[in-house]
PDB file of N, CA and C in Angstrom:
ATOM      1  N   MET A   1       0.819  -1.193   0.000  1.00 64.00           N
ATOM      2  CA  MET A   1       0.000   0.000   0.000  1.00 64.00           C
ATOM      3  C   MET A   1       0.860   1.254   0.000  1.00 64.00           C
ATOM      4  N   GLY A   2       1.946   1.252   0.778  1.00 64.00           N
ATOM      5  CA  GLY A   2       2.820   2.413   0.832  1.00 64.00           C
ATOM      6  C   GLY A   2       3.369   2.792  -0.528  1.00 64.00           C
ATOM      7  N   GLU A   3       3.732   1.808  -1.332  1.00 75.00           N
ATOM      8  CA  GLU A   3       4.254   2.074  -2.674  1.00 75.00           C
ATOM      9  C   GLU A   3       3.195   2.724  -3.550  1.00 75.00           C
ATOM     10  N   ARG A   4       1.963   2.286  -3.422  1.00 73.00           N
ATOM     11  CA  ARG A   4       0.877   2.872  -4.205  1.00 73.00           C
ATOM     12  C   ARG A   4       0.649   4.323  -3.798  1.00 73.00           C
ATOM     13  N   LEU A   5       0.745   4.593  -2.503  1.00 66.00           N
ATOM     14  CA  LEU A   5       0.578   5.966  -2.033  1.00 66.00           C
ATOM     15  C   LEU A   5       1.754   6.833  -2.478  1.00 66.00           C
ATOM     16  N   ASP A   6       2.970   6.268  -2.465  1.00 66.00           N
ATOM     17  CA  ASP A   6       4.129   7.000  -2.974  1.00 66.00           C
ATOM     18  C   ASP A   6       3.895   7.421  -4.417  1.00 66.00           C
ATOM     19  N   ALA A   7       3.374   6.500  -5.225  1.00 71.00           N
ATOM     20  CA  ALA A   7       3.131   6.773  -6.641  1.00 71.00           C
ATOM     21  C   ALA A   7       2.106   7.900  -6.823  1.00 71.00           C
ATOM     22  N   MET A   8       1.233   8.067  -5.846  1.00 65.00           N
ATOM     23  CA  MET A   8       0.223   9.127  -5.912  1.00 65.00           C
ATOM     24  C   MET A   8       0.785  10.482  -5.477  1.00 65.00           C
ATOM     25  N   GLY A   9       1.988  10.472  -4.880  1.00 71.00           N
ATOM     26  CA  GLY A   9       2.610  11.720  -4.452  1.00 71.00           C
ATOM     27  C   GLY A   9       2.031  12.326  -3.196  1.00 71.00           C
ATOM     28  N   VAL A  10       1.466  11.489  -2.327  1.00 58.00           N
ATOM     29  CA  VAL A  10       0.909  11.996  -1.079  1.00 58.00           C
ATOM     30  C   VAL A  10       1.814  11.630   0.092  1.00 58.00           C
ATOM     31  N   ASN A  11       1.694  12.365   1.168  1.00 60.00           N
ATOM     32  CA  ASN A  11       2.405  12.066   2.397  1.00 60.00           C
ATOM     33  C   ASN A  11       1.581  11.022   3.151  1.00 60.00           C
ATOM     34  N   HIS A  12       2.225   9.980   3.671  1.00 62.00           N
ATOM     35  CA  HIS A  12       1.468   8.928   4.348  1.00 62.00           C
ATOM     36  C   HIS A  12       2.266   8.284   5.482  1.00 62.00           C
ATOM     37  N   PRO A  13       2.554   9.054   6.544  1.00 64.00           N
ATOM     38  CA  PRO A  13       3.255   8.442   7.678  1.00 64.00           C
ATOM     39  C   PRO A  13       2.388   7.369   8.318  1.00 64.00           C
ATOM     40  N   SER A  14       3.034   6.336   8.814  1.00 62.00           N
ATOM     41  CA  SER A  14       2.287   5.250   9.445  1.00 62.00           C
ATOM     42  C   SER A  14       2.953   4.859  10.749  1.00 62.00           C
ATOM     43  N   GLY A  15       2.190   4.791  11.793  1.00 62.00           N
ATOM     44  CA  GLY A  15       2.702   4.355  13.074  1.00 62.00           C
ATOM     45  C   GLY A  15       2.229   2.966  13.432  1.00 62.00           C
ATOM     46  N   ILE A  16       1.193   2.536  12.781  1.00 63.00           N
ATOM     47  CA  ILE A  16       0.582   1.244  13.056  1.00 63.00           C
ATOM     48  C   ILE A  16       0.423   0.530  11.722  1.00 63.00           C
ATOM     49  N   PRO A  17       0.782  -0.740  11.633  1.00 68.00           N
ATOM     50  CA  PRO A  17       0.659  -1.448  10.350  1.00 68.00           C
ATOM     51  C   PRO A  17      -0.742  -1.295   9.744  1.00 68.00           C
ATOM     52  N   ASN A  18      -0.761  -1.043   8.444  1.00 70.00           N
ATOM     53  CA  ASN A  18      -2.005  -0.899   7.672  1.00 70.00           C
ATOM     54  C   ASN A  18      -2.861   0.286   8.105  1.00 70.00           C
ATOM     55  N   ASN A  19      -2.252   1.266   8.746  1.00 70.00           N
ATOM     56  CA  ASN A  19      -2.951   2.477   9.165  1.00 70.00           C
ATOM     57  C   ASN A  19      -2.137   3.663   8.659  1.00 70.00           C
ATOM     58  N   TYR A  20      -2.706   4.447   7.753  1.00 71.00           N
ATOM     59  CA  TYR A  20      -1.982   5.563   7.167  1.00 71.00           C
ATOM     60  C   TYR A  20      -2.721   6.869   7.412  1.00 71.00           C
ATOM     61  N   GLU A  21      -1.959   7.904   7.662  1.00 71.00           N
ATOM     62  CA  GLU A  21      -2.497   9.257   7.729  1.00 71.00           C
ATOM     63  C   GLU A  21      -2.134   9.892   6.400  1.00 71.00           C
ATOM     64  N   ILE A  22      -3.102  10.079   5.541  1.00 75.00           N
ATOM     65  CA  ILE A  22      -2.834  10.567   4.189  1.00 75.00           C
ATOM     66  C   ILE A  22      -3.119  12.061   4.117  1.00 75.00           C
ATOM     67  N   SER A  23      -2.138  12.791   3.592  1.00 73.00           N
ATOM     68  CA  SER A  23      -2.290  14.225   3.403  1.00 73.00           C
ATOM     69  C   SER A  23      -1.584  14.622   2.114  1.00 73.00           C
ATOM     70  N   PRO A  24      -1.887  15.804   1.611  1.00 79.00           N
ATOM     71  CA  PRO A  24      -1.225  16.244   0.381  1.00 79.00           C
ATOM     72  C   PRO A  24       0.285  16.270   0.554  1.00 79.00           C
ATOM     73  N   ALA A  25       1.008  16.074  -0.533  1.00 80.00           N
ATOM     74  CA  ALA A  25       2.465  16.143  -0.494  1.00 80.00           C
ATOM     75  C   ALA A  25       2.886  17.465   0.125  1.00 80.00           C
ATOM     76  N   GLY A  26       3.885  17.416   0.988  1.00 82.00           N
ATOM     77  CA  GLY A  26       4.368  18.623   1.632  1.00 82.00           C
ATOM     78  C   GLY A  26       3.642  19.004   2.903  1.00 82.00           C
ATOM     79  N   VAL A  27       2.629  18.228   3.285  1.00 84.00           N
ATOM     80  CA  VAL A  27       1.882  18.499   4.511  1.00 84.00           C
ATOM     81  C   VAL A  27       2.206  17.401   5.521  1.00 84.00           C
ATOM     82  N   SER A  28       2.601  17.808   6.716  1.00 88.00           N
ATOM     83  CA  SER A  28       2.940  16.848   7.762  1.00 88.00           C
ATOM     84  C   SER A  28       2.791  17.533   9.119  1.00 88.00           C
ATOM     85  N   LYS A  29       2.959  16.761  10.165  1.00 92.00           N
ATOM     86  CA  LYS A  29       2.911  17.341  11.505  1.00 92.00           C
ATOM     87  C   LYS A  29       4.063  18.329  11.695  1.00 92.00           C
ATOM     88  N   ALA A  30       5.201  18.069  11.059  1.00 95.00           N
ATOM     89  CA  ALA A  30       6.331  18.992  11.140  1.00 95.00           C
ATOM     90  C   ALA A  30       5.975  20.327  10.497  1.00 95.00           C
ATOM     91  N   VAL A  31       5.310  20.274   9.366  1.00 94.00           N
ATOM     92  CA  VAL A  31       4.871  21.504   8.702  1.00 94.00           C
ATOM     93  C   VAL A  31       3.859  22.225   9.591  1.00 94.00           C
ATOM     94  N   GLY A  32       2.980  21.479  10.230  1.00 94.00           N
ATOM     95  CA  GLY A  32       2.001  22.067  11.134  1.00 94.00           C
ATOM     96  C   GLY A  32       2.656  22.830  12.270  1.00 94.00           C
ATOM     97  N   ILE A  33       3.708  22.261  12.840  1.00 96.00           N
ATOM     98  CA  ILE A  33       4.426  22.950  13.917  1.00 96.00           C
ATOM     99  C   ILE A  33       5.059  24.232  13.387  1.00 96.00           C
ATOM    100  N   GLN A  34       5.652  24.161  12.196  1.00 97.00           N
ATOM    101  CA  GLN A  34       6.273  25.351  11.615  1.00 97.00           C
ATOM    102  C   GLN A  34       5.241  26.450  11.379  1.00 97.00           C
ATOM    103  N   VAL A  35       4.087  26.082  10.827  1.00 96.00           N
ATOM    104  CA  VAL A  35       3.036  27.061  10.561  1.00 96.00           C
ATOM    105  C   VAL A  35       2.537  27.681  11.870  1.00 96.00           C
ATOM    106  N   LEU A  36       2.319  26.847  12.889  1.00 97.00           N
ATOM    107  CA  LEU A  36       1.871  27.366  14.182  1.00 97.00           C
ATOM    108  C   LEU A  36       2.913  28.300  14.796  1.00 97.00           C
ATOM    109  N   CYS A  37       4.178  27.898  14.747  1.00 97.00           N
ATOM    110  CA  CYS A  37       5.237  28.756  15.288  1.00 97.00           C
ATOM    111  C   CYS A  37       5.291  30.082  14.550  1.00 97.00           C
ATOM    112  N   ASP A  38       5.197  30.039  13.219  1.00 98.00           N
ATOM    113  CA  ASP A  38       5.185  31.279  12.437  1.00 98.00           C
ATOM    114  C   ASP A  38       4.024  32.171  12.879  1.00 98.00           C
ATOM    115  N   HIS A  39       2.860  31.577  13.057  1.00 98.00           N
ATOM    116  CA  HIS A  39       1.672  32.322  13.469  1.00 98.00           C
ATOM    117  C   HIS A  39       1.858  32.973  14.846  1.00 98.00           C
ATOM    118  N   LEU A  40       2.525  32.257  15.745  1.00 97.00           N
ATOM    119  CA  LEU A  40       2.723  32.755  17.111  1.00 97.00           C
ATOM    120  C   LEU A  40       3.964  33.631  17.253  1.00 97.00           C
ATOM    121  N   GLY A  41       4.732  33.760  16.174  1.00 98.00           N
ATOM    122  CA  GLY A  41       5.949  34.557  16.237  1.00 98.00           C
ATOM    123  C   GLY A  41       7.068  33.874  16.996  1.00 98.00           C
ATOM    124  N   LEU A  42       7.079  32.554  16.964  1.00 97.00           N
ATOM    125  CA  LEU A  42       8.104  31.769  17.653  1.00 97.00           C
ATOM    126  C   LEU A  42       8.974  31.051  16.630  1.00 97.00           C
ATOM    127  N   SER A  43      10.152  30.667  17.052  1.00 97.00           N
ATOM    128  CA  SER A  43      10.976  29.827  16.192  1.00 97.00           C
ATOM    129  C   SER A  43      10.611  28.372  16.476  1.00 97.00           C
ATOM    130  N   VAL A  44      10.816  27.522  15.505  1.00 97.00           N
ATOM    131  CA  VAL A  44      10.506  26.102  15.696  1.00 97.00           C
ATOM    132  C   VAL A  44      11.409  25.500  16.782  1.00 97.00           C
ATOM    133  N   GLU A  45      12.552  26.125  17.024  1.00 97.00           N
ATOM    134  CA  GLU A  45      13.450  25.656  18.084  1.00 97.00           C
ATOM    135  C   GLU A  45      12.822  25.842  19.464  1.00 97.00           C
ATOM    136  N   GLN A  46      11.817  26.695  19.569  1.00 97.00           N
ATOM    137  CA  GLN A  46      11.121  26.917  20.837  1.00 97.00           C
ATOM    138  C   GLN A  46       9.982  25.920  21.050  1.00 97.00           C
ATOM    139  N   ALA A  47       9.685  25.121  20.048  1.00 97.00           N
ATOM    140  CA  ALA A  47       8.562  24.185  20.119  1.00 97.00           C
ATOM    141  C   ALA A  47       8.958  22.886  20.795  1.00 97.00           C
ATOM    142  N   ILE A  48       7.992  22.318  21.496  1.00 97.00           N
ATOM    143  CA  ILE A  48       8.129  20.988  22.085  1.00 97.00           C
ATOM    144  C   ILE A  48       7.092  20.101  21.410  1.00 97.00           C
ATOM    145  N   ALA A  49       7.532  18.985  20.874  1.00 98.00           N
ATOM    146  CA  ALA A  49       6.621  18.037  20.237  1.00 98.00           C
ATOM    147  C   ALA A  49       6.669  16.723  21.002  1.00 98.00           C
ATOM    148  N   CYS A  50       5.501  16.165  21.260  1.00 98.00           N
ATOM    149  CA  CYS A  50       5.402  14.888  21.968  1.00 98.00           C
ATOM    150  C   CYS A  50       4.697  13.879  21.067  1.00 98.00           C
ATOM    151  N   GLY A  51       5.195  12.650  21.037  1.00 96.00           N
ATOM    152  CA  GLY A  51       4.574  11.642  20.194  1.00 96.00           C
ATOM    153  C   GLY A  51       4.873  10.237  20.671  1.00 96.00           C
ATOM    154  N   ASP A  52       4.189   9.278  20.003  1.00 95.00           N
ATOM    155  CA  ASP A  52       4.366   7.888  20.434  1.00 95.00           C
ATOM    156  C   ASP A  52       4.514   6.873  19.296  1.00 95.00           C
ATOM    157  N   GLU A  53       4.311   7.281  18.057  1.00 91.00           N
ATOM    158  CA  GLU A  53       4.389   6.323  16.952  1.00 91.00           C
ATOM    159  C   GLU A  53       5.163   6.902  15.773  1.00 91.00           C
ATOM    160  N   GLY A  54       5.374   6.077  14.775  1.00 87.00           N
ATOM    161  CA  GLY A  54       6.134   6.466  13.600  1.00 87.00           C
ATOM    162  C   GLY A  54       5.568   7.663  12.864  1.00 87.00           C
ATOM    163  N   ASN A  55       4.274   7.862  12.957  1.00 87.00           N
ATOM    164  CA  ASN A  55       3.670   9.012  12.283  1.00 87.00           C
ATOM    165  C   ASN A  55       4.043  10.340  12.954  1.00 87.00           C
ATOM    166  N   ASP A  56       4.719  10.282  14.085  1.00 93.00           N
ATOM    167  CA  ASP A  56       5.165  11.480  14.800  1.00 93.00           C
ATOM    168  C   ASP A  56       6.640  11.790  14.545  1.00 93.00           C
ATOM    169  N   ARG A  57       7.309  10.956  13.757  1.00 94.00           N
ATOM    170  CA  ARG A  57       8.755  11.064  13.544  1.00 94.00           C
ATOM    171  C   ARG A  57       9.167  12.445  13.035  1.00 94.00           C
ATOM    172  N   GLU A  58       8.576  12.904  11.950  1.00 93.00           N
ATOM    173  CA  GLU A  58       8.954  14.201  11.372  1.00 93.00           C
ATOM    174  C   GLU A  58       8.756  15.329  12.371  1.00 93.00           C
ATOM    175  N   MET A  59       7.674  15.266  13.121  1.00 96.00           N
ATOM    176  CA  MET A  59       7.357  16.294  14.105  1.00 96.00           C
ATOM    177  C   MET A  59       8.401  16.311  15.231  1.00 96.00           C
ATOM    178  N   ILE A  60       8.762  15.146  15.728  1.00 97.00           N
ATOM    179  CA  ILE A  60       9.752  15.033  16.803  1.00 97.00           C
ATOM    180  C   ILE A  60      11.101  15.598  16.347  1.00 97.00           C
ATOM    181  N   LEU A  61      11.465  15.303  15.102  1.00 97.00           N
ATOM    182  CA  LEU A  61      12.733  15.792  14.571  1.00 97.00           C
ATOM    183  C   LEU A  61      12.712  17.290  14.295  1.00 97.00           C
ATOM    184  N   ALA A  62      11.563  17.835  13.938  1.00 97.00           N
ATOM    185  CA  ALA A  62      11.456  19.250  13.575  1.00 97.00           C
ATOM    186  C   ALA A  62      11.485  20.182  14.785  1.00 97.00           C
ATOM    187  N   ALA A  63      10.887  19.763  15.866  1.00 98.00           N
ATOM    188  CA  ALA A  63      10.764  20.630  17.044  1.00 98.00           C
ATOM    189  C   ALA A  63      12.112  20.824  17.735  1.00 98.00           C
ATOM    190  N   GLY A  64      12.223  21.927  18.436  1.00 98.00           N
ATOM    191  CA  GLY A  64      13.425  22.181  19.211  1.00 98.00           C
ATOM    192  C   GLY A  64      13.664  21.117  20.268  1.00 98.00           C
ATOM    193  N   LEU A  65      12.564  20.582  20.817  1.00 98.00           N
ATOM    194  CA  LEU A  65      12.641  19.506  21.801  1.00 98.00           C
ATOM    195  C   LEU A  65      11.617  18.448  21.418  1.00 98.00           C
ATOM    196  N   GLY A  66      12.089  17.277  21.071  1.00 98.00           N
ATOM    197  CA  GLY A  66      11.209  16.165  20.714  1.00 98.00           C
ATOM    198  C   GLY A  66      11.144  15.180  21.864  1.00 98.00           C
ATOM    199  N   VAL A  67       9.935  14.935  22.354  1.00 98.00           N
ATOM    200  CA  VAL A  67       9.735  14.066  23.520  1.00 98.00           C
ATOM    201  C   VAL A  67       8.914  12.853  23.108  1.00 98.00           C
ATOM    202  N   ALA A  68       9.459  11.676  23.341  1.00 98.00           N
ATOM    203  CA  ALA A  68       8.732  10.437  23.084  1.00 98.00           C
ATOM    204  C   ALA A  68       8.016  10.005  24.356  1.00 98.00           C
ATOM    205  N   MET A  69       6.825   9.498  24.174  1.00 98.00           N
ATOM    206  CA  MET A  69       6.071   8.973  25.307  1.00 98.00           C
ATOM    207  C   MET A  69       6.737   7.685  25.800  1.00 98.00           C
ATOM    208  N   GLY A  70       6.548   7.360  27.060  1.00 98.00           N
ATOM    209  CA  GLY A  70       7.109   6.126  27.614  1.00 98.00           C
ATOM    210  C   GLY A  70       6.622   4.883  26.899  1.00 98.00           C
ATOM    211  N   ASN A  71       5.432   4.968  26.305  1.00 97.00           N
ATOM    212  CA  ASN A  71       4.866   3.837  25.571  1.00 97.00           C
ATOM    213  C   ASN A  71       5.175   3.910  24.075  1.00 97.00           C
ATOM    214  N   ALA A  72       6.059   4.827  23.681  1.00 97.00           N
ATOM    215  CA  ALA A  72       6.357   5.048  22.262  1.00 97.00           C
ATOM    216  C   ALA A  72       7.079   3.857  21.635  1.00 97.00           C
ATOM    217  N   ALA A  73       6.982   3.805  20.323  1.00 94.00           N
ATOM    218  CA  ALA A  73       7.724   2.817  19.546  1.00 94.00           C
ATOM    219  C   ALA A  73       9.220   3.038  19.783  1.00 94.00           C
ATOM    220  N   ALA A  74       9.966   1.953  19.815  1.00 96.00           N
ATOM    221  CA  ALA A  74      11.405   2.028  20.087  1.00 96.00           C
ATOM    222  C   ALA A  74      12.119   2.960  19.111  1.00 96.00           C
ATOM    223  N   ALA A  75      11.746   2.928  17.845  1.00 95.00           N
ATOM    224  CA  ALA A  75      12.396   3.774  16.843  1.00 95.00           C
ATOM    225  C   ALA A  75      12.187   5.256  17.148  1.00 95.00           C
ATOM    226  N   LEU A  76      11.046   5.622  17.696  1.00 96.00           N
ATOM    227  CA  LEU A  76      10.786   7.017  18.041  1.00 96.00           C
ATOM    228  C   LEU A  76      11.597   7.417  19.270  1.00 96.00           C
ATOM    229  N   LYS A  77      11.682   6.532  20.236  1.00 98.00           N
ATOM    230  CA  LYS A  77      12.482   6.817  21.436  1.00 98.00           C
ATOM    231  C   LYS A  77      13.938   7.066  21.066  1.00 98.00           C
ATOM    232  N   GLU A  78      14.433   6.358  20.054  1.00 98.00           N
ATOM    233  CA  GLU A  78      15.828   6.501  19.641  1.00 98.00           C
ATOM    234  C   GLU A  78      16.137   7.885  19.080  1.00 98.00           C
ATOM    235  N   ILE A  79      15.183   8.520  18.427  1.00 98.00           N
ATOM    236  CA  ILE A  79      15.445   9.823  17.816  1.00 98.00           C
ATOM    237  C   ILE A  79      15.009  10.997  18.689  1.00 98.00           C
ATOM    238  N   ALA A  80      14.237  10.729  19.720  1.00 98.00           N
ATOM    239  CA  ALA A  80      13.725  11.795  20.590  1.00 98.00           C
ATOM    240  C   ALA A  80      14.837  12.380  21.451  1.00 98.00           C
ATOM    241  N   ASP A  81      14.665  13.640  21.818  1.00 98.00           N
ATOM    242  CA  ASP A  81      15.607  14.295  22.723  1.00 98.00           C
ATOM    243  C   ASP A  81      15.405  13.839  24.159  1.00 98.00           C
ATOM    244  N   ASP A  82      14.177  13.461  24.476  1.00 98.00           N
ATOM    245  CA  ASP A  82      13.845  13.064  25.842  1.00 98.00           C
ATOM    246  C   ASP A  82      12.665  12.101  25.801  1.00 98.00           C
ATOM    247  N   ILE A  83      12.422  11.432  26.917  1.00 98.00           N
ATOM    248  CA  ILE A  83      11.309  10.483  27.032  1.00 98.00           C
ATOM    249  C   ILE A  83      10.565  10.804  28.319  1.00 98.00           C
ATOM    250  N   CYS A  84       9.240  10.835  28.225  1.00 98.00           N
ATOM    251  CA  CYS A  84       8.421  11.081  29.413  1.00 98.00           C
ATOM    252  C   CYS A  84       7.665   9.794  29.768  1.00 98.00           C
ATOM    253  N   ALA A  85       6.880   9.860  30.807  1.00 98.00           N
ATOM    254  CA  ALA A  85       6.080   8.706  31.229  1.00 98.00           C
ATOM    255  C   ALA A  85       5.048   8.364  30.138  1.00 98.00           C
ATOM    256  N   PRO A  86       4.503   7.168  30.177  1.00 98.00           N
ATOM    257  CA  PRO A  86       3.514   6.760  29.168  1.00 98.00           C
ATOM    258  C   PRO A  86       2.221   7.574  29.226  1.00 98.00           C
ATOM    259  N   VAL A  87       1.472   7.480  28.158  1.00 95.00           N
ATOM    260  CA  VAL A  87       0.168   8.141  28.072  1.00 95.00           C
ATOM    261  C   VAL A  87      -0.717   7.718  29.232  1.00 95.00           C
ATOM    262  N   SER A  88      -0.690   6.435  29.575  1.00 97.00           N
ATOM    263  CA  SER A  88      -1.547   5.906  30.644  1.00 97.00           C
ATOM    264  C   SER A  88      -1.237   6.514  32.008  1.00 97.00           C
ATOM    265  N   GLU A  89      -0.071   7.171  32.121  1.00 98.00           N
ATOM    266  CA  GLU A  89       0.320   7.813  33.377  1.00 98.00           C
ATOM    267  C   GLU A  89       0.362   9.341  33.238  1.00 98.00           C
ATOM    268  N   ASP A  90      -0.366   9.865  32.241  1.00 98.00           N
ATOM    269  CA  ASP A  90      -0.411  11.312  32.005  1.00 98.00           C
ATOM    270  C   ASP A  90       0.984  11.894  31.809  1.00 98.00           C
ATOM    271  N   GLY A  91       1.779  11.205  31.007  1.00 98.00           N
ATOM    272  CA  GLY A  91       3.177  11.569  30.809  1.00 98.00           C
ATOM    273  C   GLY A  91       3.431  12.995  30.375  1.00 98.00           C
ATOM    274  N   ILE A  92       2.662  13.493  29.418  1.00 97.00           N
ATOM    275  CA  ILE A  92       2.889  14.858  28.949  1.00 97.00           C
ATOM    276  C   ILE A  92       2.607  15.860  30.058  1.00 97.00           C
ATOM    277  N   TYR A  93       1.522  15.682  30.766  1.00 98.00           N
ATOM    278  CA  TYR A  93       1.180  16.589  31.864  1.00 98.00           C
ATOM    279  C   TYR A  93       2.321  16.653  32.880  1.00 98.00           C
ATOM    280  N   HIS A  94       2.770  15.492  33.336  1.00 98.00           N
ATOM    281  CA  HIS A  94       3.819  15.460  34.357  1.00 98.00           C
ATOM    282  C   HIS A  94       5.142  16.013  33.827  1.00 98.00           C
ATOM    283  N   TYR A  95       5.449  15.731  32.573  1.00 98.00           N
ATOM    284  CA  TYR A  95       6.681  16.250  31.970  1.00 98.00           C
ATOM    285  C   TYR A  95       6.679  17.773  31.998  1.00 98.00           C
ATOM    286  N   PHE A  96       5.588  18.366  31.574  1.00 98.00           N
ATOM    287  CA  PHE A  96       5.474  19.824  31.553  1.00 98.00           C
ATOM    288  C   PHE A  96       5.434  20.396  32.965  1.00 98.00           C
ATOM    289  N   ALA A  97       4.668  19.775  33.854  1.00 98.00           N
ATOM    290  CA  ALA A  97       4.532  20.270  35.229  1.00 98.00           C
ATOM    291  C   ALA A  97       5.878  20.241  35.952  1.00 98.00           C
ATOM    292  N   GLU A  98       6.634  19.172  35.789  1.00 97.00           N
ATOM    293  CA  GLU A  98       7.937  19.051  36.469  1.00 97.00           C
ATOM    294  C   GLU A  98       8.926  20.110  36.000  1.00 97.00           C
ATOM    295  N   ARG A  99       8.709  20.668  34.834  1.00 97.00           N
ATOM    296  CA  ARG A  99       9.607  21.676  34.275  1.00 97.00           C
ATOM    297  C   ARG A  99       9.032  23.089  34.397  1.00 97.00           C
ATOM    298  N   GLY A 100       7.914  23.221  35.110  1.00 97.00           N
ATOM    299  CA  GLY A 100       7.290  24.524  35.311  1.00 97.00           C
ATOM    300  C   GLY A 100       6.705  25.134  34.046  1.00 97.00           C
ATOM    301  N   LEU A 101       6.333  24.286  33.104  1.00 94.00           N
ATOM    302  CA  LEU A 101       5.784  24.778  31.844  1.00 94.00           C
ATOM    303  C   LEU A 101       4.267  24.922  31.873  1.00 94.00           C
ATOM    304  N   ILE A 102       3.642  24.396  32.914  1.00 93.00           N
ATOM    305  CA  ILE A 102       2.190  24.580  33.097  1.00 93.00           C
ATOM    306  C   ILE A 102       1.922  24.903  34.551  1.00 93.00           C
TER     307      ILE A 102
END
């Protein structure tokens, strides 16, 4: 399926087998962070991105700080700058709270 989507020229990150997030070429979570940062007058280096699957890879790499969830896929944990507790333990909340970000 991935090859067929490649031939169509669409972006299709997948974090779960046989599950694709299809968007127009050039559109991704990383682009979304850039657009939001531009809108807020921030640099992408000031952004924190949190994710748990392969479909979050571009976003984790694009942000100034990429945080993988404790339950994240091993490949995502390898590229992340930091790892927080799993989703089931409110990992993002505690990560931000411990750093005085909320």
